[in-house]
PDB file of C-alpha atoms in Angstrom:
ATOM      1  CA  UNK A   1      27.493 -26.808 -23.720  1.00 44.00           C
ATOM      2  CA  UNK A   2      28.206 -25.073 -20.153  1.00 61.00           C
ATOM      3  CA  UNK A   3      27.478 -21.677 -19.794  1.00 81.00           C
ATOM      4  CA  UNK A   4      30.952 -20.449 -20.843  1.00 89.00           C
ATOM      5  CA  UNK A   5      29.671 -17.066 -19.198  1.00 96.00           C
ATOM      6  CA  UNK A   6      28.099 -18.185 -16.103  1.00 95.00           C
ATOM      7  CA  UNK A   7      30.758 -16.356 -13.557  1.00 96.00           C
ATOM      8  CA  UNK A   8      30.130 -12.919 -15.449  1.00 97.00           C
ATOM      9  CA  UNK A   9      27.143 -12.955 -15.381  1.00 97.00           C
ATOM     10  CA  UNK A  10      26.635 -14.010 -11.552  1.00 97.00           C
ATOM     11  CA  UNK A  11      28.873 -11.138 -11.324  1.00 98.00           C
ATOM     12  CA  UNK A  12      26.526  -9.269 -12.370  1.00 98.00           C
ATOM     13  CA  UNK A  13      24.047 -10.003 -10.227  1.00 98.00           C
ATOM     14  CA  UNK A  14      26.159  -9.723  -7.111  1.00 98.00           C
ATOM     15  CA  UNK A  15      27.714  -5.767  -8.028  1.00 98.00           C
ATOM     16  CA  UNK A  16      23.793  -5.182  -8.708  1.00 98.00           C
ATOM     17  CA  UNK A  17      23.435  -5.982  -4.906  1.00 98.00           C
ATOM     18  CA  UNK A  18      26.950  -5.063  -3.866  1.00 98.00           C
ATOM     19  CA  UNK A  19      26.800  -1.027  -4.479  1.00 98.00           C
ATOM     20  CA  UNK A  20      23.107  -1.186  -2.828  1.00 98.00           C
ATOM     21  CA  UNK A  21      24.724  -2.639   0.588  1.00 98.00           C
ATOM     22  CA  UNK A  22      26.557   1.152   0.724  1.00 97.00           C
ATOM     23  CA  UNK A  23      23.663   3.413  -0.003  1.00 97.00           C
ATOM     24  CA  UNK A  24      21.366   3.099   3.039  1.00 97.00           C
ATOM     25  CA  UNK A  25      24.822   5.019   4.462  1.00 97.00           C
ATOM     26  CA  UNK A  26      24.923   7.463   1.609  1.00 98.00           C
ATOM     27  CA  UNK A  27      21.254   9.256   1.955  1.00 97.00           C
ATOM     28  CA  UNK A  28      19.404  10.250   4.670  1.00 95.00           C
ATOM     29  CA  UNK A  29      17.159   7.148   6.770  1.00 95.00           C
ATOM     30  CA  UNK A  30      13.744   6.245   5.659  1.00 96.00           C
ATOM     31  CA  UNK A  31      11.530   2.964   6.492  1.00 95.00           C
ATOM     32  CA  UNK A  32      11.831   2.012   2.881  1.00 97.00           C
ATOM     33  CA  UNK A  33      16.137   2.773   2.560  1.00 97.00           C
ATOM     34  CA  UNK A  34      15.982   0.437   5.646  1.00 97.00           C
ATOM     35  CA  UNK A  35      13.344  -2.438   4.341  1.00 97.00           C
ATOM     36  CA  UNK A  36      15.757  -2.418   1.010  1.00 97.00           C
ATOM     37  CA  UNK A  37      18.707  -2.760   2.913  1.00 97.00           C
ATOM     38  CA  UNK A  38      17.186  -5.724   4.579  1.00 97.00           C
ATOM     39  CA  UNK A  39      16.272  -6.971   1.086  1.00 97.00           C
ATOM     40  CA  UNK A  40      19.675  -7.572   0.436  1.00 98.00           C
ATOM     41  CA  UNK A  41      20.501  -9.580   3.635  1.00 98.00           C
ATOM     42  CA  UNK A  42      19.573 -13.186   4.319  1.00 97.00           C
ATOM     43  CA  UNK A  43      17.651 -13.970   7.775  1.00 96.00           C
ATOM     44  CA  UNK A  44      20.695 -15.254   9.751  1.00 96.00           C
ATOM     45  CA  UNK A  45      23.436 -12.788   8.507  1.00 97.00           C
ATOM     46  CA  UNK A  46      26.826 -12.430  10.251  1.00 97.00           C
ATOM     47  CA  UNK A  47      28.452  -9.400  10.082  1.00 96.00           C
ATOM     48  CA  UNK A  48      31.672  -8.769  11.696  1.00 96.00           C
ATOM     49  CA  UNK A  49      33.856  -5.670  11.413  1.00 93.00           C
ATOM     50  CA  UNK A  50      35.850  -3.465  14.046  1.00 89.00           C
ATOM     51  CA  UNK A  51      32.709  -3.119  16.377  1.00 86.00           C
ATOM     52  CA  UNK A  52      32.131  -6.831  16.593  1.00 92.00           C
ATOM     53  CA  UNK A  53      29.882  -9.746  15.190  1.00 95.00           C
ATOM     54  CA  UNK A  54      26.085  -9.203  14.361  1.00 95.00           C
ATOM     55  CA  UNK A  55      23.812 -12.108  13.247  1.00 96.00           C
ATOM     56  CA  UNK A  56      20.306 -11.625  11.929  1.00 95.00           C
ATOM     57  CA  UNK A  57      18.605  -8.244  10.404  1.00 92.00           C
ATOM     58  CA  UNK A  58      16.159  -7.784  13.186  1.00 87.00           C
ATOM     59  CA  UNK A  59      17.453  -4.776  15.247  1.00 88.00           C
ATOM     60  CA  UNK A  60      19.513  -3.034  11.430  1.00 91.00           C
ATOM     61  CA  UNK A  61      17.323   0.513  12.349  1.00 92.00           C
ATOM     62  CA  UNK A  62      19.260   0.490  15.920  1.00 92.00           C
ATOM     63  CA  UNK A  63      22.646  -0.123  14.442  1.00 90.00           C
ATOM     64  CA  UNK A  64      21.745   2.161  11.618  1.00 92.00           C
ATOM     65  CA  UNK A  65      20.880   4.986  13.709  1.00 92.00           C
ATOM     66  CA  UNK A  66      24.329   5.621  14.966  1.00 91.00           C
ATOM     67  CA  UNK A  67      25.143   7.146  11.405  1.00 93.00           C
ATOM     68  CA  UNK A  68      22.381   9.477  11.610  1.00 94.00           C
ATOM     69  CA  UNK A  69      23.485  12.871  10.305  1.00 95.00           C
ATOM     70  CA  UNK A  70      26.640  11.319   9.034  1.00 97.00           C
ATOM     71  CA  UNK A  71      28.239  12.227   5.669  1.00 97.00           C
ATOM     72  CA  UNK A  72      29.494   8.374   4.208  1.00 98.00           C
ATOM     73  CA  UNK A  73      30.916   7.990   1.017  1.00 98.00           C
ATOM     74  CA  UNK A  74      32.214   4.178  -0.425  1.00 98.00           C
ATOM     75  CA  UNK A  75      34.605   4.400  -3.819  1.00 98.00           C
ATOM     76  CA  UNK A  76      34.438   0.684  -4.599  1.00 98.00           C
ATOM     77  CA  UNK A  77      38.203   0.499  -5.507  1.00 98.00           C
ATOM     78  CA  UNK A  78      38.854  -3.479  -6.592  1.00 98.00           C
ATOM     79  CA  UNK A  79      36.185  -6.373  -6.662  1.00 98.00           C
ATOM     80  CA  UNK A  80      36.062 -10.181  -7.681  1.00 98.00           C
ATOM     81  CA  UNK A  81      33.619 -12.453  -7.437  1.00 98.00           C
ATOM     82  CA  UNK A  82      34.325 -16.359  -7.140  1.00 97.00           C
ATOM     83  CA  UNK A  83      31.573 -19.973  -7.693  1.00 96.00           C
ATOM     84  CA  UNK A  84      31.795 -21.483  -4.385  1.00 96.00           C
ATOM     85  CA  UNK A  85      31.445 -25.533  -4.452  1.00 86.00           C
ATOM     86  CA  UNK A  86      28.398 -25.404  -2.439  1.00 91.00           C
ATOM     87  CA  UNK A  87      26.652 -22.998  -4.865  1.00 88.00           C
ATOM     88  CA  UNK A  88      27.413 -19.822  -2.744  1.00 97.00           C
ATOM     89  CA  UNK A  89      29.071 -17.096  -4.359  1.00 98.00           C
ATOM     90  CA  UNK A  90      32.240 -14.761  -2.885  1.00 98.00           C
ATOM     91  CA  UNK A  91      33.173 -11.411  -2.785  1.00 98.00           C
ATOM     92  CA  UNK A  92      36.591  -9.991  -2.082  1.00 98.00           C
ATOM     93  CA  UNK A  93      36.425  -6.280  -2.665  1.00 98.00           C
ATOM     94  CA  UNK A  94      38.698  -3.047  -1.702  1.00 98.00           C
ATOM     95  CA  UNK A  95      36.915   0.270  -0.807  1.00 98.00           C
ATOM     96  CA  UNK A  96      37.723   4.141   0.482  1.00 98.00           C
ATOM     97  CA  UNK A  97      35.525   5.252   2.969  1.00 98.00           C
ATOM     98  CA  UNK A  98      34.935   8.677   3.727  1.00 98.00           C
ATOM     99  CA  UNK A  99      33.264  10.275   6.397  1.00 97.00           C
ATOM    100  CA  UNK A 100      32.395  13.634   8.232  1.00 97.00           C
ATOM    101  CA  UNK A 101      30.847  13.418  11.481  1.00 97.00           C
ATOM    102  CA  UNK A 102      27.757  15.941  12.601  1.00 96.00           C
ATOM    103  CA  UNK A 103      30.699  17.326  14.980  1.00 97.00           C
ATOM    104  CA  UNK A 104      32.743  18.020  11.750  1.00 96.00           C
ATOM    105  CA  UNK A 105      35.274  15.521  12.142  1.00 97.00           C
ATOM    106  CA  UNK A 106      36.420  13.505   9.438  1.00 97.00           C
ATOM    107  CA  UNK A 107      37.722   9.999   9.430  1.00 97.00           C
ATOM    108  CA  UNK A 108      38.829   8.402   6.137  1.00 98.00           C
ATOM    109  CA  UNK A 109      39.909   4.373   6.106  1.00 96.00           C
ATOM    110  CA  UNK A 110      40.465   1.968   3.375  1.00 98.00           C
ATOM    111  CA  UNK A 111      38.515  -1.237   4.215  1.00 98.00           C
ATOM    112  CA  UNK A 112      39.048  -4.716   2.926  1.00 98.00           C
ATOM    113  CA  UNK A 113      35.340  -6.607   2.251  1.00 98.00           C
ATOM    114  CA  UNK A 114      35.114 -10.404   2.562  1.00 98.00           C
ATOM    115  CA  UNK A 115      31.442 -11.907   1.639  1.00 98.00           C
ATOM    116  CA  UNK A 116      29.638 -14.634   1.343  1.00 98.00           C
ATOM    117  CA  UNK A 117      26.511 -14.884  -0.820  1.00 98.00           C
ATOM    118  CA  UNK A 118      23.572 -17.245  -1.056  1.00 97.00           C
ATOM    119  CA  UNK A 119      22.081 -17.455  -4.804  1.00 95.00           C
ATOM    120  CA  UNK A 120      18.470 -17.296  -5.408  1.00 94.00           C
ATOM    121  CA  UNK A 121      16.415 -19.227  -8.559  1.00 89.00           C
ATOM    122  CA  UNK A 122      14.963 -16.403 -11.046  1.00 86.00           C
ATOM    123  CA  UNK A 123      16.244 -13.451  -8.224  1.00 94.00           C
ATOM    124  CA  UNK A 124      19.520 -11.781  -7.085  1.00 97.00           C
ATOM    125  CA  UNK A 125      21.390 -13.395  -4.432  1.00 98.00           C
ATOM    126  CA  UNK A 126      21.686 -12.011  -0.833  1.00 98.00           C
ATOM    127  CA  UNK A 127      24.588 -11.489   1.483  1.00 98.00           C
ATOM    128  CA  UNK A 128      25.025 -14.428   4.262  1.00 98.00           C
ATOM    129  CA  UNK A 129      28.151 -13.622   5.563  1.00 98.00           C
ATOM    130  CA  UNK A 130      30.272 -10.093   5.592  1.00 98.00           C
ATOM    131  CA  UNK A 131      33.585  -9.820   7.124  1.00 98.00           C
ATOM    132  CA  UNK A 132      34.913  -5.773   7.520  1.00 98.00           C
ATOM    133  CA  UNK A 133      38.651  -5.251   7.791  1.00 97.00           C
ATOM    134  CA  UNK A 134      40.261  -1.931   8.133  1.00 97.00           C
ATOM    135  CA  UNK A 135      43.227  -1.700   5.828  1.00 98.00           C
ATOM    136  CA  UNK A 136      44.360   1.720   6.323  1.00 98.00           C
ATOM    137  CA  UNK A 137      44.146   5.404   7.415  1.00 97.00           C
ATOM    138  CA  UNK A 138      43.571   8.101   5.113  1.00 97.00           C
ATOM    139  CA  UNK A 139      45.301  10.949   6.754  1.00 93.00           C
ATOM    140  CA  UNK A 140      44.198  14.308   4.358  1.00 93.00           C
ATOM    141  CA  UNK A 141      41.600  13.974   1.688  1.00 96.00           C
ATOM    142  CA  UNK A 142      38.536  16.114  -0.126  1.00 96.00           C
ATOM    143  CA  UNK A 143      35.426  14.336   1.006  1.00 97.00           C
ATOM    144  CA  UNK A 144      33.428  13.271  -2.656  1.00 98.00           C
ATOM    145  CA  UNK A 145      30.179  11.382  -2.745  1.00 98.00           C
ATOM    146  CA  UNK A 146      29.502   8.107  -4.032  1.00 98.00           C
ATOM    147  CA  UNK A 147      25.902   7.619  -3.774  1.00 98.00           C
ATOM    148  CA  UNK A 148      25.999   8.551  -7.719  1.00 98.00           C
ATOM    149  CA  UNK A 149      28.432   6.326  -8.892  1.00 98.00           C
ATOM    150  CA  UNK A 150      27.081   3.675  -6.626  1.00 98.00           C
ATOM    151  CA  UNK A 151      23.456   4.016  -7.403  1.00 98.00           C
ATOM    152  CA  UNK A 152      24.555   3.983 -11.084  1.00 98.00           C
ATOM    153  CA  UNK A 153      26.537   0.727 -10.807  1.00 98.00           C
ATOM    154  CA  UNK A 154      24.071  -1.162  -9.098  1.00 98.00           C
ATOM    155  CA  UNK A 155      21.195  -0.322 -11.743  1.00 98.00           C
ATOM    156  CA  UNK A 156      23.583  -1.064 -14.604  1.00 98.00           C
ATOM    157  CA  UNK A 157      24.796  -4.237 -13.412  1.00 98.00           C
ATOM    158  CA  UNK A 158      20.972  -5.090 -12.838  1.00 98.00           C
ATOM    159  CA  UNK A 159      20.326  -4.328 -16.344  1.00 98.00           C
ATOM    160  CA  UNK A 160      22.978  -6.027 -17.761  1.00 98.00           C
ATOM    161  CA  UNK A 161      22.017  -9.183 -15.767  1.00 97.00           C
ATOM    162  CA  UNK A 162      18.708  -9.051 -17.112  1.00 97.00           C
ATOM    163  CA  UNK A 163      19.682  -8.546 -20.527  1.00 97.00           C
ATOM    164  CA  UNK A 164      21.912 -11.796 -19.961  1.00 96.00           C
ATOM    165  CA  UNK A 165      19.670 -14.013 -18.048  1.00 93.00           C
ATOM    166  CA  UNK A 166      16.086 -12.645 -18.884  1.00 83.00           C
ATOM    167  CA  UNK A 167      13.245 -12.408 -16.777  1.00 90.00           C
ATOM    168  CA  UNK A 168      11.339  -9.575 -18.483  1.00 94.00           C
ATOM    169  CA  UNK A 169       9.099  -8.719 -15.640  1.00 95.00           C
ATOM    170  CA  UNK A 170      11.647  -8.364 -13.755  1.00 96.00           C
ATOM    171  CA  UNK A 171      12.415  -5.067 -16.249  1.00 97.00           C
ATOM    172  CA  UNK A 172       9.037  -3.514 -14.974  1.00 97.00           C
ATOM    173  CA  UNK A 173      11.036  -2.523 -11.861  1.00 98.00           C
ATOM    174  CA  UNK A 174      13.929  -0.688 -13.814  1.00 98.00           C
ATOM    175  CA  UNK A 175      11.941   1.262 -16.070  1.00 98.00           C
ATOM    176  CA  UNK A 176      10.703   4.600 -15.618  1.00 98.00           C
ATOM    177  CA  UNK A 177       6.877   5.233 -16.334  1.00 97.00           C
ATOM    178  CA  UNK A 178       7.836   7.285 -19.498  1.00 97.00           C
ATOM    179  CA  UNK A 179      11.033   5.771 -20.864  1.00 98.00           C
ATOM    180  CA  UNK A 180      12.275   5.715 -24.583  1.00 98.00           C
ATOM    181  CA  UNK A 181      14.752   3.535 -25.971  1.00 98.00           C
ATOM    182  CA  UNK A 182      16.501   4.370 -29.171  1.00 98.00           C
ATOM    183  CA  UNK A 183      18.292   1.166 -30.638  1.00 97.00           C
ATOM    184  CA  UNK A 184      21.093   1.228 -32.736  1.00 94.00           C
ATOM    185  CA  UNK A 185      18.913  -0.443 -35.590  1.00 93.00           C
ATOM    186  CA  UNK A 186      17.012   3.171 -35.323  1.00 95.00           C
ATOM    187  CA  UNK A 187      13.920   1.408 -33.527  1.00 96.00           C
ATOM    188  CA  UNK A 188      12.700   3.494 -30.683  1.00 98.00           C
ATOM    189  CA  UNK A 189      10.759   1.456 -27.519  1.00 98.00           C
ATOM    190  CA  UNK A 190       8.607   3.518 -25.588  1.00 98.00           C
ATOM    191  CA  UNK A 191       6.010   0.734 -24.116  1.00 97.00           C
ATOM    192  CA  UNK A 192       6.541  -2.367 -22.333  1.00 98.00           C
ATOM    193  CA  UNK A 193       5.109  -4.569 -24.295  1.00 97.00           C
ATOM    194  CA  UNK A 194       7.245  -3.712 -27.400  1.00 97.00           C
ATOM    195  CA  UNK A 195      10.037  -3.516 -25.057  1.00 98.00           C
ATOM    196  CA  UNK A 196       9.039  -7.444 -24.146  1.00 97.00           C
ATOM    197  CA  UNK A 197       8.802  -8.044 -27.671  1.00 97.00           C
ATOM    198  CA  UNK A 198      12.644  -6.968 -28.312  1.00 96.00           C
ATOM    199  CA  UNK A 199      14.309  -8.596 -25.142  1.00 96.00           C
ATOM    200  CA  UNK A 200      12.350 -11.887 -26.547  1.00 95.00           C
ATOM    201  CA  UNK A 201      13.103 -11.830 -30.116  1.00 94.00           C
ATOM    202  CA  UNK A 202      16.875 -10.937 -28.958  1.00 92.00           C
ATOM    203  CA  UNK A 203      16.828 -13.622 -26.130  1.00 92.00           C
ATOM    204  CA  UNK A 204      15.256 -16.639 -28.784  1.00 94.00           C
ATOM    205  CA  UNK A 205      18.347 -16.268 -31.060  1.00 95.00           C
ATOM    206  CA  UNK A 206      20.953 -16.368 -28.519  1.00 96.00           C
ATOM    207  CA  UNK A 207      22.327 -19.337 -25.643  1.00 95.00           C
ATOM    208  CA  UNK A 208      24.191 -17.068 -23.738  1.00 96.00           C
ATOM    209  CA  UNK A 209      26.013 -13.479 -23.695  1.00 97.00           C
ATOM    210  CA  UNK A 210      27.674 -11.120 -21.427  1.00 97.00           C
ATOM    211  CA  UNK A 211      29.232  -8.012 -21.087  1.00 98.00           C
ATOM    212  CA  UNK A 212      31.728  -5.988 -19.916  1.00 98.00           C
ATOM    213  CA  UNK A 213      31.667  -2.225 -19.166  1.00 98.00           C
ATOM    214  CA  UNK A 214      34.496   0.545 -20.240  1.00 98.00           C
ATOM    215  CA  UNK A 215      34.802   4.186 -20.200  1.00 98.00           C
ATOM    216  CA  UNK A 216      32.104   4.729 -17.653  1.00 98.00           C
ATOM    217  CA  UNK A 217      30.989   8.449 -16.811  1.00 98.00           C
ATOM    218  CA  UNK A 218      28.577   9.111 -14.308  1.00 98.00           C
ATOM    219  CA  UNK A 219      27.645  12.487 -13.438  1.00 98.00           C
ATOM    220  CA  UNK A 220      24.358  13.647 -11.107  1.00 97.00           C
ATOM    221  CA  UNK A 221      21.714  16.005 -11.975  1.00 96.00           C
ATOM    222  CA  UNK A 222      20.333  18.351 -10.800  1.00 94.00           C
ATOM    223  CA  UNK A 223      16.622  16.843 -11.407  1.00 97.00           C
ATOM    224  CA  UNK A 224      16.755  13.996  -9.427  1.00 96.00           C
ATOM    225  CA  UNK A 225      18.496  11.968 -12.971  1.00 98.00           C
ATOM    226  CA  UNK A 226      21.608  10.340 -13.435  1.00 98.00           C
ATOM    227  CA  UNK A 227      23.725  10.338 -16.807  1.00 98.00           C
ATOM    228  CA  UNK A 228      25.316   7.473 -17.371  1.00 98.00           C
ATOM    229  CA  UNK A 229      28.198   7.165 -20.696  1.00 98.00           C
ATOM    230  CA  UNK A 230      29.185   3.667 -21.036  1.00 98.00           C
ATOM    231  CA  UNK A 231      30.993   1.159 -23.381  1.00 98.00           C
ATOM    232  CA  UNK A 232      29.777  -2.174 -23.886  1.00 98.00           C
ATOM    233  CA  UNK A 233      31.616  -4.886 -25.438  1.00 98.00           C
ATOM    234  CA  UNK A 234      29.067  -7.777 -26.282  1.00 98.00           C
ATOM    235  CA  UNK A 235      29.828 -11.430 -26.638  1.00 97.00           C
ATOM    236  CA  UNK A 236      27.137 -14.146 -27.238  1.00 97.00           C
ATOM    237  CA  UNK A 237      27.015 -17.677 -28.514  1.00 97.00           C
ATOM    238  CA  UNK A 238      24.163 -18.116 -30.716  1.00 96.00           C
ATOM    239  CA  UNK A 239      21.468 -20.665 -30.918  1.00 96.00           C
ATOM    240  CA  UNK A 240      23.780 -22.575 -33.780  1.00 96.00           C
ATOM    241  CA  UNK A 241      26.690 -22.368 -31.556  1.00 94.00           C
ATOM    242  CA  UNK A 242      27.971 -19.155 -33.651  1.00 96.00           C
ATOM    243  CA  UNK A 243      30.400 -16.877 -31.436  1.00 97.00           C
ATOM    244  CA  UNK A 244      29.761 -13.177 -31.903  1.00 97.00           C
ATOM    245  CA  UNK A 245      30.897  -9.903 -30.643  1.00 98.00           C
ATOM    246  CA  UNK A 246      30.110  -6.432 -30.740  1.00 98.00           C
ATOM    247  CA  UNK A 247      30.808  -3.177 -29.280  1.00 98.00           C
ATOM    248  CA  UNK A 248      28.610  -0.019 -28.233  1.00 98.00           C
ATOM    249  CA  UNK A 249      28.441   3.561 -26.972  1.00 98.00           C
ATOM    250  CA  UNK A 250      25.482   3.622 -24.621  1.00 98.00           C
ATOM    251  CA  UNK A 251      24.130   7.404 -23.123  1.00 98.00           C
ATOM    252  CA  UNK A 252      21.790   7.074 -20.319  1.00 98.00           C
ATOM    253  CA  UNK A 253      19.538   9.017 -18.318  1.00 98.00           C
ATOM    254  CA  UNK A 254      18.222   7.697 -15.276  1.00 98.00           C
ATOM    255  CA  UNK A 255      15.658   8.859 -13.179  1.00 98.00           C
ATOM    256  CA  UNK A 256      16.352   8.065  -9.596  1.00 98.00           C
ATOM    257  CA  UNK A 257      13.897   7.955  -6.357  1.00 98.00           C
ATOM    258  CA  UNK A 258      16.167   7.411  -3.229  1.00 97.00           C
ATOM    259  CA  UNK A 259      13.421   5.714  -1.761  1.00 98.00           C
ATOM    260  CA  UNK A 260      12.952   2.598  -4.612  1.00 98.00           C
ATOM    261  CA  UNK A 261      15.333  -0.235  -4.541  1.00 98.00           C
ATOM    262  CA  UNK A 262      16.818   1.183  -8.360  1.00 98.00           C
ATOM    263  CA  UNK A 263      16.931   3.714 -10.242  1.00 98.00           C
ATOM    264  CA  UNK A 264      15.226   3.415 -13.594  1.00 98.00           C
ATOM    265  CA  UNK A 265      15.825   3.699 -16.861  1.00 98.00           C
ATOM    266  CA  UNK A 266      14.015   7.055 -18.526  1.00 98.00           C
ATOM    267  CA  UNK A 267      16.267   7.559 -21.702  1.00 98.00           C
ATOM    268  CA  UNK A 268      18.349   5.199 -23.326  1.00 98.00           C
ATOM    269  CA  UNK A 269      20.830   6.534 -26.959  1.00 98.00           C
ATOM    270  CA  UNK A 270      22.826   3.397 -27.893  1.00 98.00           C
ATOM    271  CA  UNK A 271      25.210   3.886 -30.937  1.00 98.00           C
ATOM    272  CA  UNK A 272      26.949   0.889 -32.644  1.00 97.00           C
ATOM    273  CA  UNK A 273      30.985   1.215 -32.327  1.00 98.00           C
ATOM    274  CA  UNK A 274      31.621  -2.425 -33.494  1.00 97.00           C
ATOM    275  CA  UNK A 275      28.805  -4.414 -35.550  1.00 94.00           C
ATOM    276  CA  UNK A 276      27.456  -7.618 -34.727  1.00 94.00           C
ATOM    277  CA  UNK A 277      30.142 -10.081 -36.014  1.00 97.00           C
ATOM    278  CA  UNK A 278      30.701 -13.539 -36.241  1.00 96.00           C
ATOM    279  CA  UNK A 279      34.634 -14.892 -34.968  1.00 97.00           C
ATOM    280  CA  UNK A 280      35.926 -17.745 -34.676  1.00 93.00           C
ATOM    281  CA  UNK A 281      37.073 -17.947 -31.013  1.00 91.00           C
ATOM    282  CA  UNK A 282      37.271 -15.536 -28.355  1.00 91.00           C
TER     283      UNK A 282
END
């Protein structure tokens, strides 16, 4: 059997990667904001927007350090995320960018986001190509940050990647030193290794599963953590070719270190809306 949820879950991977290209803009410049901004690009990258075509990340602090001191702020508005023939992956995607200048000027825009993607075995893919369109002007508006929300997106669409296509030390990375997991079964997880254990006995009874998100709230702290209040709705195909579904209420906390490439998970409450069930189709 195909995966029958190979598209969501490469759409996963590429939001996970998406909402990081924005927040090298959204906090203040540091050698390691830059080197994971890189991360995210391929070698011979093209970027072309308003102030012309780029190719290649060698030279990104120079080009970065025109926004120093600037206040940026990207509300991802609309995305999708289409297979390629050639085994690249695209993004089409509608943002609102806000900005105040250090001279106190403010520009808003609404910008149109064509990119290519290269996937990567056992790894997320990285941007090849990015085209930058101006769709609009924003005449009056409040200026409202999105590093949050962004930073939040990208480390949930991680997670849910993982938990879809699992690489479990690739986990290590997105949890905190001191995080605690309470299941809906009323198991708690506070060590890796137990933590391996689950993902694995989970992962050995399933063939595929995704996701999809509702009801997100994302609100920042002041302690350098991020609560995150999320829906999931489950489906999976098990290893007898069963189709199941679920639904649950997840409550977050993240801790976040501007300076990592995620945030990671500290706290995890996940409370079961809809049990595991088996259904005929979906």
């Amino acid at each position: 059997m195909d995966n029958l949820f190979n598209l969501e879950q490469i759409t996963h991977s590429v939001l996970a990667q998406y909402h990081r290209w924005y927040q090298v803009y959204e906090v203040p410049f540091t050698n390691n904001t830059i080197a994971n901004q890189k991360g995210i690009l391929s070698d011979e990258v093209e970027i072309t927007s308003q102030n012309g075509t780029t190719k290649g990340k060698e030279g990104l602090e120079d080009r970065l350090s025109v926004f120093t001191n600037w206040q940026n702020a990207h509300h991802v508005q609309k995305t999708e995320v289409k297979l390629l023939g050639n085994g690249d992956i695209a993004l089409e995607a509608d943002i609102l960018y806000q900005n105040i200048r250090p001279d106190n000027s403010k520009y808003s825009y609404t910008i149109h986001y064509s990119a290519i993607l290269e996937e990567r075995e056992n790894d997320l893919p990285i941007f090849k190509m990015l085209n930058l369109q101006p769709t609009g002007i924003i005449e009056d508006f409040k200026f409202e940050e999105a590093y949050t929300e962004n930073r939040a997106k990208s480390f949930m669409h991680y997670w849910l990647y993982l938990m879809e296509c699992p690489n479990v030390d690739r986990f290590k990375e997105l949890l905190d030193k001191k995080f605690i997991l309470h299941l809906s079964t009323g198991e708690t997880i506070s060590d890796f290794e137990n933590f391996k254990s689950w993902i694995q006995s989970t992962q050995s009874k399933l063939k595929t599963s995704t996701h999809q998100y509702k009801n997100l709230e994302i609100r920042n702290n002041t302690d350098n953590t991020i609560k995150v209040n999320v829906d999931f709705e489950w489906k999976g195909i098990t290893v007898e070719h069963k189709k199941m579904i679920a639904e649950t209420h997840h409550e977050w906390i993240i801790s976040n270190d501007t300076e990592n490439r995620f945030a990671k998970m500290k706290q995890m409450n996940v409370t079961a809306l809809k049990p595991f069930q088996i259904i005929d189709n979906f």
